[in-house]
Amino acid sequence: MARSAPASLVAVFLLVLALLLAIAAAQGPPLLPTNPSDAAALHAVFRQWRLEGDAAAEDPCEKGAWSWSFAVNASVDCDCSSGVECRITQLNVTGYRNITEIPPALFNLTELVSLDLSNNNLSGSVPREVGNLSKLETWHFNNNNLSGYFPHESSLLRNLKSLWMFDNYIEGPIPEFIQNLTNLTDLRLYGMKLQGPIPQNFSKLINLENLMLGDLEGNYTSFVFVENWANLSTLSLRKCGLTGQLLSPPRNLPKLKYLDLTSNNLSGSIKLLLQYKDSLNFIYVGNNSFSERLPPEIIQPSVPLDVSYNPFINGSLRSIPAGQKWPINYIGTSVDANGTINSGSLTILNCLRMQECNRNDLTNHATSFAINCGGKQTSYSDRMPTVFSEDSTDLGGAGFHVNTTSHWVVSHVGSDPFSKSPGIVRDILETDMLELYKTARTSTGALRYYVVGLANGKYTVQLFFAEIVIVDGPGRRVFDIDIQDRNIRKDFDIAKEAGGSRKPTNITHEVIVDNSILVMHLYWSGRGTCCIPYEGAYGPLVSAIKVTRFQDPKISPPQVPHSGSSRQDEKRRGIIAGIAALCIAAAVISSSVVYLWWKWVSLVKRAMA
């Protein structure tokens, strides 16, 4: 027994030692101090931004984060591999709308590899000193109010892999020096005032995985800058002034999943897209001038396809199995849908293709209508009770729905390349907001509402809005609104207009209908945040629509042919009117005769006297 006691003590000692060693290993090596120059620069930056508070004396790399959430972030990351000190290599300050300036001290952080200042309120031009940050691999200045031109010193950032500069007011031509940033894998420039053309030598960017350019002004661009990019997954060139045909022979883009060529002037055969059909998950080529027969092979049940407003695309749709709705939008084309939809829907769609709508083909001539966008049928009383029709059909990534009862159509195109964004949203929070505003239809691309068969004349259009998605943080939803092909709102921000989220606001606009069709177009132009509170939370959102006739139509609808009984009624009314006229005439004549006789008698009596 005496010998076993020391053995037990040894075992206990070894166990405690193992625990201490495990704790020490978990804690890692002792913390090293931040490089004095880096610390001084960061403190100067944070003081100007008023972010430090009580942490002014703390070591930046030891503190790490000043605030940390999905919407608001102020943090650093450091590299301490030298064993002597830590260097600040990452700086993230996002979501602060009170941050308006870029402090000069920022560019003393010369070891930065990642700099994210997105979703703030930065203004002015990008300082030329950005060239000091030659080790940058990630540079995100998106969703600010920056203006002016890209400084030429940006060309020194040869290590850049990710450049996000969308939703600013930067102007001038697309910088040609970008073609030399050959390490780029993610380039996003849209929603600004940049001008085309896209430099042809962008073909050198062989490592691209995501290329998103858009909203370019000025000169036209050919498609020749697209090269054999082996890693390209997302190609979005919306509204870039592209002209000509898709490349032939085709480029080798084996990993291409998302293609958006919307709102350009591309022409040639739509069949050239067949080369990518096996890899693509999204195809958006609306608002172009493609032609020829739409290949049946390109229409797939799980791939959103938008060919709308390509008037020269023709052909017939193959039959879709009963109970299925494939994600395709072909409004504004010459595609024959006969046999794939019911006759009532076909009549309304055919009406959209014509300059003049033949209202005699419609069974109900509308003079007003109302829609509960994204919701069920509901009643709403303003000056007088109104029934808002149901609009809850899921349109997927592309599609349309025809209401044959009230003769309206809703059309949608758009998907976020990186997440599945809903097309119908509902506010689940219990608030005193009217039910009409608690649902909405939304899109990352474009929504169009058509009313078909209206009597021509003047109408009042009411659009109902409430921001029920971006309700916290620095997110901003911004989109444009056209009615009858005329812009009525540019950069419309629901929450700003209403004075906050979950608050209703309406737009009222008077419009002339002169071809029996009313078109309302809500669309994204690259403005606003992209990813708050989730990726894909951007683009138009509308809660309800109401249209009422303002005054009598300028042009009356065609007269309905009279029935036999109505003709007999009109004949009887004509006979009665004729008899009445004869009676009146006889009375007038009799009165005249009596008056003349009386005058003659009076004259005779005077002569005898």
Short mmCIF file of C-alpha atoms in Angstrom, two decimals, residues 6-277:
data_model
loop_
_atom_site.label_atom_id
_atom_site.label_comp_id
_atom_site.label_asym_id
_atom_site.label_seq_id
_atom_site.Cartn_x
_atom_site.Cartn_y
_atom_site.Cartn_z
CA PRO A 6 3.56 7.65 -4.94
CA ALA A 7 2.33 6.02 -8.14
CA SER A 8 -1.06 7.64 -7.70
CA LEU A 9 0.51 11.04 -7.13
CA VAL A 10 2.55 10.66 -10.29
CA ALA A 11 -0.55 9.80 -12.26
CA VAL A 12 -2.38 12.86 -10.92
CA PHE A 13 0.62 15.06 -11.68
CA LEU A 14 0.84 13.79 -15.26
CA LEU A 15 -2.91 14.36 -15.75
CA VAL A 16 -2.72 17.96 -14.52
CA LEU A 17 0.33 18.60 -16.71
CA ALA A 18 -1.51 17.24 -19.76
CA LEU A 19 -4.47 19.51 -19.05
CA LEU A 20 -2.23 22.56 -18.71
CA LEU A 21 -0.46 21.73 -21.97
CA ALA A 22 -3.83 21.29 -23.72
CA ILE A 23 -5.06 24.66 -22.44
CA ALA A 24 -1.86 26.34 -23.55
CA ALA A 25 -2.11 24.77 -26.99
CA ALA A 26 -5.72 25.92 -27.32
CA GLN A 27 -4.77 29.46 -26.43
CA GLY A 28 -2.10 29.51 -29.13
CA PRO A 29 1.16 31.45 -29.04
CA PRO A 30 1.34 34.61 -26.96
CA LEU A 31 -0.16 37.67 -28.69
CA LEU A 32 2.28 39.96 -30.44
CA PRO A 33 1.91 43.73 -30.59
CA THR A 34 0.60 45.51 -33.67
CA ASN A 35 3.20 47.26 -35.81
CA PRO A 36 3.37 50.84 -34.40
CA SER A 37 2.91 52.43 -37.82
CA ASP A 38 -0.15 50.28 -38.56
CA ALA A 39 -1.61 50.97 -35.12
CA ALA A 40 -1.15 54.73 -35.48
CA ALA A 41 -2.74 54.72 -38.95
CA LEU A 42 -5.74 52.67 -37.84
CA HIS A 43 -6.33 54.82 -34.74
CA ALA A 44 -6.21 57.95 -36.93
CA VAL A 45 -8.74 56.44 -39.37
CA PHE A 46 -11.11 55.31 -36.64
CA ARG A 47 -10.88 58.62 -34.81
CA GLN A 48 -11.97 60.45 -37.96
CA TRP A 49 -14.81 57.99 -38.39
CA ARG A 50 -15.69 58.21 -34.65
CA LEU A 51 -15.56 54.45 -34.22
CA GLU A 52 -13.02 54.04 -31.41
CA GLY A 53 -14.92 55.13 -28.32
CA ASP A 54 -13.29 53.67 -25.20
CA ALA A 55 -10.99 51.41 -27.26
CA ALA A 56 -8.62 54.18 -28.41
CA ALA A 57 -5.72 52.83 -26.35
CA GLU A 58 -6.22 49.16 -27.22
CA ASP A 59 -3.94 47.21 -29.51
CA PRO A 60 -5.82 46.85 -32.85
CA CYS A 61 -4.78 43.27 -33.61
CA GLU A 62 -5.56 42.20 -30.07
CA LYS A 63 -9.02 43.78 -30.17
CA GLY A 64 -9.90 42.53 -33.65
CA ALA A 65 -13.51 43.70 -33.85
CA TRP A 66 -15.15 47.00 -32.86
CA SER A 67 -18.58 45.85 -34.02
CA TRP A 68 -19.66 42.69 -35.77
CA SER A 69 -22.97 41.86 -37.42
CA PHE A 70 -24.23 41.01 -40.86
CA ALA A 71 -25.22 44.59 -41.63
CA VAL A 72 -22.65 46.61 -39.65
CA ASN A 73 -19.02 45.59 -39.31
CA ALA A 74 -15.85 47.28 -38.08
CA SER A 75 -13.01 44.80 -37.74
CA VAL A 76 -9.42 44.01 -38.66
CA ASP A 77 -7.43 40.86 -39.25
CA CYS A 78 -3.70 40.62 -38.83
CA ASP A 79 -0.70 38.57 -39.89
CA CYS A 80 1.62 37.76 -36.98
CA SER A 81 3.74 35.16 -38.78
CA SER A 82 6.94 37.19 -38.43
CA GLY A 83 7.10 36.25 -34.74
CA VAL A 84 7.98 39.82 -33.82
CA GLU A 85 4.87 41.93 -34.51
CA CYS A 86 1.52 41.83 -36.25
CA ARG A 87 0.65 43.66 -39.46
CA ILE A 88 -2.90 44.70 -40.31
CA THR A 89 -3.84 42.84 -43.50
CA GLN A 90 -7.64 43.14 -43.56
CA LEU A 91 -9.89 46.10 -42.80
CA ASN A 92 -13.67 45.83 -42.97
CA VAL A 93 -15.83 48.86 -42.17
CA THR A 94 -19.28 48.47 -43.67
CA GLY A 95 -22.80 49.69 -43.00
CA TYR A 96 -22.06 53.10 -41.46
CA ARG A 97 -24.13 55.76 -43.22
CA ASN A 98 -22.42 58.49 -41.18
CA ILE A 99 -19.01 57.70 -42.71
CA THR A 100 -18.59 60.16 -45.58
CA GLU A 101 -14.83 60.67 -46.05
CA ILE A 102 -11.79 58.54 -46.80
CA PRO A 103 -9.06 59.52 -44.29
CA PRO A 104 -5.56 59.99 -45.77
CA ALA A 105 -4.10 57.80 -42.99
CA LEU A 106 -5.93 54.81 -44.51
CA PHE A 107 -3.28 54.57 -47.22
CA ASN A 108 -0.50 54.11 -44.64
CA LEU A 109 -1.79 50.58 -44.05
CA THR A 110 0.48 49.31 -46.80
CA GLU A 111 0.21 45.62 -45.83
CA LEU A 112 -3.53 45.50 -46.50
CA VAL A 113 -4.60 42.52 -48.56
CA SER A 114 -8.35 43.10 -48.19
CA LEU A 115 -10.16 46.46 -47.92
CA ASP A 116 -13.96 46.49 -47.68
CA LEU A 117 -15.63 49.90 -47.21
CA SER A 118 -18.94 48.99 -48.85
CA ASN A 119 -22.41 50.19 -47.82
CA ASN A 120 -21.24 53.43 -46.25
CA ASN A 121 -21.83 56.98 -47.44
CA LEU A 122 -18.38 57.81 -48.82
CA SER A 123 -18.34 60.78 -51.18
CA GLY A 124 -15.81 62.60 -53.33
CA SER A 125 -13.34 60.91 -55.66
CA VAL A 126 -11.19 57.87 -55.00
CA PRO A 127 -7.83 59.24 -53.72
CA ARG A 128 -4.78 58.66 -55.87
CA GLU A 129 -2.98 57.30 -52.80
CA VAL A 130 -4.88 54.06 -53.28
CA GLY A 131 -1.87 53.08 -55.39
CA ASN A 132 0.08 52.72 -52.10
CA LEU A 133 -1.91 49.59 -51.31
CA SER A 134 -0.09 47.48 -53.86
CA LYS A 135 -0.72 44.23 -51.99
CA LEU A 136 -4.52 44.52 -52.19
CA GLU A 137 -6.32 41.43 -53.44
CA THR A 138 -9.84 42.50 -52.42
CA TRP A 139 -11.07 46.06 -53.00
CA HIS A 140 -14.77 46.67 -52.30
CA PHE A 141 -16.00 50.28 -52.38
CA ASN A 142 -19.51 49.44 -53.67
CA ASN A 143 -22.73 51.13 -52.47
CA ASN A 144 -21.34 54.56 -51.65
CA ASN A 145 -21.58 58.03 -53.21
CA LEU A 146 -18.13 58.17 -54.79
CA SER A 147 -17.78 60.32 -57.89
CA GLY A 148 -15.15 61.52 -60.36
CA TYR A 149 -12.89 59.19 -62.32
CA PHE A 150 -10.93 56.07 -61.49
CA PRO A 151 -7.44 57.33 -60.55
CA HIS A 152 -4.73 56.03 -62.86
CA GLU A 153 -2.79 54.95 -59.77
CA SER A 154 -5.33 52.13 -59.43
CA SER A 155 -3.33 50.42 -62.17
CA LEU A 156 -0.64 49.67 -59.55
CA LEU A 157 -2.93 47.19 -57.83
CA ARG A 158 -1.68 44.25 -59.88
CA ASN A 159 -2.55 41.68 -57.21
CA LEU A 160 -6.28 42.44 -57.25
CA LYS A 161 -8.56 39.43 -57.41
CA SER A 162 -11.89 41.01 -56.47
CA LEU A 163 -12.97 44.55 -57.48
CA TRP A 164 -16.47 45.73 -56.56
CA MET A 165 -17.30 49.36 -57.40
CA PHE A 166 -21.02 49.25 -58.25
CA ASP A 167 -23.69 51.71 -57.10
CA ASN A 168 -21.58 54.88 -57.08
CA TYR A 169 -21.42 57.96 -59.30
CA ILE A 170 -18.01 57.28 -60.83
CA GLU A 171 -17.89 58.46 -64.43
CA GLY A 172 -15.71 58.41 -67.52
CA PRO A 173 -14.75 55.53 -69.79
CA ILE A 174 -14.16 52.07 -68.38
CA PRO A 175 -10.46 52.24 -67.38
CA GLU A 176 -8.27 50.39 -69.84
CA PHE A 177 -5.74 49.59 -67.12
CA ILE A 178 -8.18 46.98 -65.79
CA GLN A 179 -7.08 44.76 -68.67
CA ASN A 180 -3.70 44.48 -66.95
CA LEU A 181 -5.17 43.24 -63.66
CA THR A 182 -4.89 39.69 -64.89
CA ASN A 183 -5.33 38.11 -61.45
CA LEU A 184 -8.94 39.32 -61.30
CA THR A 185 -11.47 36.60 -60.62
CA ASP A 186 -14.44 38.83 -59.67
CA LEU A 187 -15.13 42.18 -61.40
CA ARG A 188 -18.36 44.13 -60.80
CA LEU A 189 -18.89 47.59 -62.31
CA TYR A 190 -22.49 48.71 -62.81
CA GLY A 191 -25.06 51.20 -61.58
CA MET A 192 -22.70 54.15 -62.18
CA LYS A 193 -21.99 56.71 -64.92
CA LEU A 194 -19.30 54.79 -66.75
CA GLN A 195 -19.12 54.93 -70.52
CA GLY A 196 -18.44 52.25 -73.09
CA PRO A 197 -17.10 50.66 -75.06
CA ILE A 198 -15.75 47.75 -73.06
CA PRO A 199 -12.03 47.60 -73.93
CA GLN A 200 -11.25 44.80 -76.35
CA ASN A 201 -8.21 43.81 -74.28
CA PHE A 202 -10.44 42.70 -71.42
CA SER A 203 -9.88 39.39 -73.18
CA LYS A 204 -6.64 39.20 -71.15
CA LEU A 205 -8.61 38.62 -67.94
CA ILE A 206 -8.31 34.88 -68.30
CA ASN A 207 -8.86 34.09 -64.60
CA LEU A 208 -12.33 35.64 -64.38
CA GLU A 209 -15.01 33.68 -62.58
CA ASN A 210 -17.59 36.46 -62.24
CA LEU A 211 -17.88 39.38 -64.69
CA MET A 212 -20.74 41.80 -64.07
CA LEU A 213 -20.77 45.02 -66.11
CA GLY A 214 -23.81 47.15 -66.80
CA ASP A 215 -25.59 50.48 -67.22
CA LEU A 216 -22.92 51.86 -69.56
CA GLU A 217 -23.46 55.10 -71.43
CA GLY A 218 -21.94 56.25 -74.70
CA ASN A 219 -20.28 54.17 -77.40
CA TYR A 220 -21.32 50.76 -78.59
CA THR A 221 -19.39 47.60 -77.81
CA SER A 222 -18.82 44.47 -79.84
CA PHE A 223 -18.73 41.05 -78.25
CA VAL A 224 -15.14 40.32 -79.25
CA PHE A 225 -13.64 40.97 -75.79
CA VAL A 226 -15.15 37.69 -74.54
CA GLU A 227 -12.45 35.04 -74.74
CA ASN A 228 -12.02 31.38 -73.88
CA TRP A 229 -12.41 31.95 -70.15
CA ALA A 230 -12.15 28.47 -68.68
CA ASN A 231 -13.30 29.43 -65.17
CA LEU A 232 -16.09 31.91 -65.99
CA SER A 233 -19.30 31.07 -64.16
CA THR A 234 -21.26 34.37 -64.22
CA LEU A 235 -21.42 36.65 -67.26
CA SER A 236 -23.74 39.62 -66.78
CA LEU A 237 -23.52 42.35 -69.45
CA ARG A 238 -26.89 44.01 -68.92
CA LYS A 239 -27.32 47.32 -70.77
CA CYS A 240 -23.74 47.56 -72.05
CA GLY A 241 -24.48 48.83 -75.56
CA LEU A 242 -23.52 45.48 -77.10
CA THR A 243 -24.08 45.26 -80.85
CA GLY A 244 -23.55 42.65 -83.55
CA GLN A 245 -23.85 38.91 -83.17
CA LEU A 246 -22.74 36.39 -80.61
CA LEU A 247 -19.31 35.10 -81.48
CA SER A 248 -18.91 32.47 -84.14
CA PRO A 249 -17.02 30.21 -83.79
CA PRO A 250 -18.27 30.08 -80.20
CA ARG A 251 -16.01 30.78 -77.25
CA ASN A 252 -15.18 27.95 -74.90
CA LEU A 253 -16.93 28.75 -71.61
CA PRO A 254 -17.31 25.30 -70.04
CA LYS A 255 -18.30 26.49 -66.54
CA LEU A 256 -20.78 29.22 -67.55
CA LYS A 257 -23.89 28.99 -65.35
CA TYR A 258 -25.45 32.46 -65.53
CA LEU A 259 -25.82 34.53 -68.72
CA ASP A 260 -27.48 37.97 -68.76
CA LEU A 261 -27.34 39.99 -71.99
CA THR A 262 -30.55 41.96 -71.36
CA SER A 263 -31.20 45.37 -72.96
CA ASN A 264 -28.55 45.48 -75.65
CA ASN A 265 -28.78 45.49 -79.45
CA LEU A 266 -27.48 42.02 -80.19
CA SER A 267 -28.68 40.38 -83.37
CA GLY A 268 -28.25 37.17 -85.32
CA SER A 269 -29.65 33.71 -84.76
CA ILE A 270 -30.90 32.77 -81.31
CA LYS A 271 -29.56 29.29 -82.11
CA LEU A 272 -26.06 30.46 -81.18
CA LEU A 273 -27.07 30.04 -77.53
CA LEU A 274 -27.40 26.29 -78.00
CA GLN A 275 -23.66 25.89 -77.52
CA TYR A 276 -24.06 26.73 -73.81
CA LYS A 277 -27.36 24.97 -73.05
#
